[in-house]
mmCIF file of C-alpha atoms in Angstrom:
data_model
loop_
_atom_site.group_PDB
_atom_site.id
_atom_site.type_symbol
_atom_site.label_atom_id
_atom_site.label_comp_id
_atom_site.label_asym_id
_atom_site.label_seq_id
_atom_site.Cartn_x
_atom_site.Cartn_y
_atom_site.Cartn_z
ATOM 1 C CA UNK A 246 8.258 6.335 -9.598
ATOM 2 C CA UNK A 247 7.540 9.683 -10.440
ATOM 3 C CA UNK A 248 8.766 8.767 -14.490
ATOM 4 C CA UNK A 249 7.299 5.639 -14.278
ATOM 5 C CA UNK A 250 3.790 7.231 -14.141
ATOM 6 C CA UNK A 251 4.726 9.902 -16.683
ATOM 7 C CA UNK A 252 6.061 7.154 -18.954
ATOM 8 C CA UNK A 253 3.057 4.950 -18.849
ATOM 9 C CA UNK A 254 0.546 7.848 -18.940
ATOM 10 C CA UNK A 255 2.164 9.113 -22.330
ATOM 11 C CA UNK A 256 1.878 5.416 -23.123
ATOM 12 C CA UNK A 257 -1.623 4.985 -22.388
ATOM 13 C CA UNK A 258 -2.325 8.217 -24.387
ATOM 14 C CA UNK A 259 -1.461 6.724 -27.170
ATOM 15 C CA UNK A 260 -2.860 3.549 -26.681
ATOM 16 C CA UNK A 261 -6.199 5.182 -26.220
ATOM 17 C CA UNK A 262 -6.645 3.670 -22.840
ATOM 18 C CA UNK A 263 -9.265 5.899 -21.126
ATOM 19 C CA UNK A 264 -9.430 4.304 -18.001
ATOM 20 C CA UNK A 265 -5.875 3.695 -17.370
ATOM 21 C CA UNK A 266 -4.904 7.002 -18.853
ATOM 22 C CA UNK A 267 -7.685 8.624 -16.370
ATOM 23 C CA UNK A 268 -6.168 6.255 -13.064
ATOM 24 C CA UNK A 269 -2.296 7.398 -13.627
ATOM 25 C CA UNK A 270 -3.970 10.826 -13.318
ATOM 26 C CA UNK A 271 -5.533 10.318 -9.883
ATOM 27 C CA UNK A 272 -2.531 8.641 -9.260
ATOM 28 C CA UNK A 273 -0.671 11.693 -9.994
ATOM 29 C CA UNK A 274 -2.914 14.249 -8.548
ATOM 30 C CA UNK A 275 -2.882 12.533 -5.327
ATOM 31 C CA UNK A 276 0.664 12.433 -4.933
ATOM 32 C CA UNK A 277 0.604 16.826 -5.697
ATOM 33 C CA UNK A 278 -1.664 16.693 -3.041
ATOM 34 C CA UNK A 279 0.925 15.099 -0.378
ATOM 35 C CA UNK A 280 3.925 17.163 -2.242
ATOM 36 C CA UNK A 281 1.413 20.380 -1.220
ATOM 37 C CA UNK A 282 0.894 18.613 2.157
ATOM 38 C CA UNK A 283 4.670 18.296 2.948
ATOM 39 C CA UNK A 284 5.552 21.071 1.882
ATOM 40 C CA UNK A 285 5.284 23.667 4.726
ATOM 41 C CA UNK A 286 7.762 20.939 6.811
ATOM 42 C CA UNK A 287 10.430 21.408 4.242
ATOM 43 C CA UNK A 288 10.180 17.606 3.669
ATOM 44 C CA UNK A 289 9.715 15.916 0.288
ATOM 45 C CA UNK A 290 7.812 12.824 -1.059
ATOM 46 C CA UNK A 291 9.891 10.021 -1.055
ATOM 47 C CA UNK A 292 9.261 6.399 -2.237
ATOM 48 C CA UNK A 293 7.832 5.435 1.394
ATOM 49 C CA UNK A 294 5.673 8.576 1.049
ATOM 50 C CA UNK A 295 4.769 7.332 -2.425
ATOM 51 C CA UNK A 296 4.157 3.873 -1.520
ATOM 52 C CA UNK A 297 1.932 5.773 1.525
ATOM 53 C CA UNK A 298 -0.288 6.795 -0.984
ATOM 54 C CA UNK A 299 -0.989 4.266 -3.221
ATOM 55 C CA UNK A 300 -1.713 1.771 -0.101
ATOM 56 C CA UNK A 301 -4.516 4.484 0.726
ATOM 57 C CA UNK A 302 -5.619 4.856 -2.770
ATOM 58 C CA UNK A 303 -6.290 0.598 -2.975
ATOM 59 C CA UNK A 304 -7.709 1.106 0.674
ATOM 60 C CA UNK A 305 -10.119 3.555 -0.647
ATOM 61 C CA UNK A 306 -11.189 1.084 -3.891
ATOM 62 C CA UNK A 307 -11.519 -1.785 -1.826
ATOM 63 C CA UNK A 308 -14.165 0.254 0.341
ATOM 64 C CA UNK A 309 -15.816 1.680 -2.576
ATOM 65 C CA UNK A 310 -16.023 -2.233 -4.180
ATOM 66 C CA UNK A 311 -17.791 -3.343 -0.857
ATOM 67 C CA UNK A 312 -20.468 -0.743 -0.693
ATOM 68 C CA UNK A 313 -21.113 -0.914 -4.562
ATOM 69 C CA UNK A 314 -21.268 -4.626 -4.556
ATOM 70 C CA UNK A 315 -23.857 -4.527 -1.411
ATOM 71 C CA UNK A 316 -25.852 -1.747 -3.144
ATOM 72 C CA UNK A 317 -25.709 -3.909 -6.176
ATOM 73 C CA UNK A 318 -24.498 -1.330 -8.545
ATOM 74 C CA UNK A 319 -22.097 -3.499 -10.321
ATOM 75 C CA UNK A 320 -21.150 -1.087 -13.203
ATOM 76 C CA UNK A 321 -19.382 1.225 -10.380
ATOM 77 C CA UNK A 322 -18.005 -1.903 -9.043
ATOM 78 C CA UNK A 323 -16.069 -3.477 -12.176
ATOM 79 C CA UNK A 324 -15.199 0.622 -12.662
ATOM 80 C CA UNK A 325 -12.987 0.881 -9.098
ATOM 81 C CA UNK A 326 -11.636 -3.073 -9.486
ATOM 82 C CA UNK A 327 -10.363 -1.688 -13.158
ATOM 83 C CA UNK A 328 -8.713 1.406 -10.452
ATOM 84 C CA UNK A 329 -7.345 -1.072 -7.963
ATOM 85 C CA UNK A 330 -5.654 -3.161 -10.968
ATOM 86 C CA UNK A 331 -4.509 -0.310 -12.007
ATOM 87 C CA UNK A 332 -2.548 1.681 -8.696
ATOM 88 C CA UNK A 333 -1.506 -2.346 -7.554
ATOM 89 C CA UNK A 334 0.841 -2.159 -10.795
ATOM 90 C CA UNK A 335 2.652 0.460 -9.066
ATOM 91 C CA UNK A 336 3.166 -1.185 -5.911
ATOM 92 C CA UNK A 337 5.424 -3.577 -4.310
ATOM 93 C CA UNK A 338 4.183 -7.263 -4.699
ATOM 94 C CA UNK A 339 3.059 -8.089 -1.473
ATOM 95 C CA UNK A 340 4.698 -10.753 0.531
ATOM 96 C CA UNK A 341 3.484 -14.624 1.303
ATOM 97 C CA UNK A 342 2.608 -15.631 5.210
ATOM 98 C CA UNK A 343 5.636 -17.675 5.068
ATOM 99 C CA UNK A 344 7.788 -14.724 4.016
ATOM 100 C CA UNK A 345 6.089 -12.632 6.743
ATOM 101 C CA UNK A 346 6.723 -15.472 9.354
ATOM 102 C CA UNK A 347 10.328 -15.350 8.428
ATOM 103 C CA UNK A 348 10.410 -11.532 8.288
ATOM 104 C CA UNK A 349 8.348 -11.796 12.099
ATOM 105 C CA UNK A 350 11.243 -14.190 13.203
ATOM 106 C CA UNK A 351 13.819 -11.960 12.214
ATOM 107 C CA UNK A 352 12.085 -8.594 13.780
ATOM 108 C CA UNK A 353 11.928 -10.399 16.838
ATOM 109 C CA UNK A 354 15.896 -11.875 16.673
ATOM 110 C CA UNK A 355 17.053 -8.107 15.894
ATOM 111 C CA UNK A 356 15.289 -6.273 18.180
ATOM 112 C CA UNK A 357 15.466 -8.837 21.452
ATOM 113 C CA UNK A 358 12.020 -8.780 22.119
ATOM 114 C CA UNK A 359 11.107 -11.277 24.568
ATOM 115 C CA UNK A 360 7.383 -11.317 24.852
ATOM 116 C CA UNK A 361 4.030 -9.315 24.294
ATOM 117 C CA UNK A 362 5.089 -6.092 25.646
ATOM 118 C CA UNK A 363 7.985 -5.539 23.002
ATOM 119 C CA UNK A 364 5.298 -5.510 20.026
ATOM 120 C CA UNK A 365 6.097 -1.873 19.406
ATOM 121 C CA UNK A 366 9.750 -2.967 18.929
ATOM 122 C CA UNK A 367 8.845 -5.776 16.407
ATOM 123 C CA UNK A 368 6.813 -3.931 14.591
ATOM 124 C CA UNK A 369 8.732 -0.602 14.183
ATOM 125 C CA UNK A 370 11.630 -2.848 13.400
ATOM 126 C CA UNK A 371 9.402 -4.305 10.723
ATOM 127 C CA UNK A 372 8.077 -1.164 9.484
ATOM 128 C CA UNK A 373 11.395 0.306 8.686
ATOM 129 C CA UNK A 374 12.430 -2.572 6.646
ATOM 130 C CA UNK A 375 9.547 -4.259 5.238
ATOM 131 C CA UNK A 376 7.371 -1.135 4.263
ATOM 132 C CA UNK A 377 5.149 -1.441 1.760
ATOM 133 C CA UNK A 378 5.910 -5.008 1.040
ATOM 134 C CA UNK A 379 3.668 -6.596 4.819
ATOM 135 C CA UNK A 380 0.005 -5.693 5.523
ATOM 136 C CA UNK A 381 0.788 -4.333 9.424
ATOM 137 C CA UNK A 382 -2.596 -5.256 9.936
ATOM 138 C CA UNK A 383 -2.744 -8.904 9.536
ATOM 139 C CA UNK A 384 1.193 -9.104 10.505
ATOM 140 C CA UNK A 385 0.628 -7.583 13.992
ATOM 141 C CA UNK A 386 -1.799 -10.442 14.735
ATOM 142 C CA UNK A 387 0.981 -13.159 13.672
ATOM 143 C CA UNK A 388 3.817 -10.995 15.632
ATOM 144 C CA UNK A 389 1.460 -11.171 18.696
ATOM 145 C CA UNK A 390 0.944 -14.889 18.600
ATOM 146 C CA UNK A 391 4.713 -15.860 18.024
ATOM 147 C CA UNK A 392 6.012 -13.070 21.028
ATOM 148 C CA UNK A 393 3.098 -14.939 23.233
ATOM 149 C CA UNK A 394 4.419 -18.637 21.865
ATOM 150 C CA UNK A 395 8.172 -17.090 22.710
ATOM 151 C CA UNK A 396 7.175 -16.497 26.501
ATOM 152 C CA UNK A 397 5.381 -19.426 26.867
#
């Protein structure tokens, strides 16, 4: 990932692509900033770690975009959307309900969990396999209602 973002940056350079060119950079810089972060632990940034940080990144446009729209200051607003394009090149596509649904079914299958209470399980299963690729935040809404449609 790491040459990836070198590659395009040198690419965008060239191009003359300001705001790209300026993104990959705050793409970059915020990955030093977890290498600096992990480093005391002895650990180092992997892809998940990577992946970590771009989903925060988006998180933070998406934020930005609301307040900006609300406060009607659309210049800033086009200016983070061009930013979100921008870091969601680098991550995983995202996957359909359906896909999740399946990717629920199987969770649930794998781990045994037989109602409500096993959530953790489902979801930690999920996690570990699926990271990066599910929003946990919608899918732990669809993994409660099928481990409550299971017990019923």
């Amino acid at each position: 990932m790491r040459d990836q973002l070198s590659t395009m940056l040198k690419v965008a350079m060239k191009a003359g692509d300001k705001p790209r060119v300026g993104t990959i950079r705050l793409i970059q810089s915020a990955l030093k900033d977890k290498d600096i972060e992990l480093r005391p632990s002895g650990k180092t940034v992997g892809e998940e770690d990577i992946s970590a940080v771009l989903r925060k990144m988006v998180k933070q446009r998406q934020d930005s975009i609301a307040i900006y729209d609300q406060a009607g200051r659309d210049d800033l607003a086009s200016q983070e959307r061009e930013e979100l394009a921008i870091i969601g090149e680098f991550l995983p596509k995202e996957m359909e309900e359906a896909e999740v649904r399946t990717a629920i079914a199987d969770a649930i299958e794998q781990s045994g969990a037989a109602g409500p209470r096993d959530m953790g399980k489902v979801i930690a299963a999920m996690k570990a396999k699926y990271a990066g690729q599910i929003d946990f935040g919608k899918a732990s809404a669809l993994v409660k209602s099928m481990l409550n449609d299971r017990q019923a």
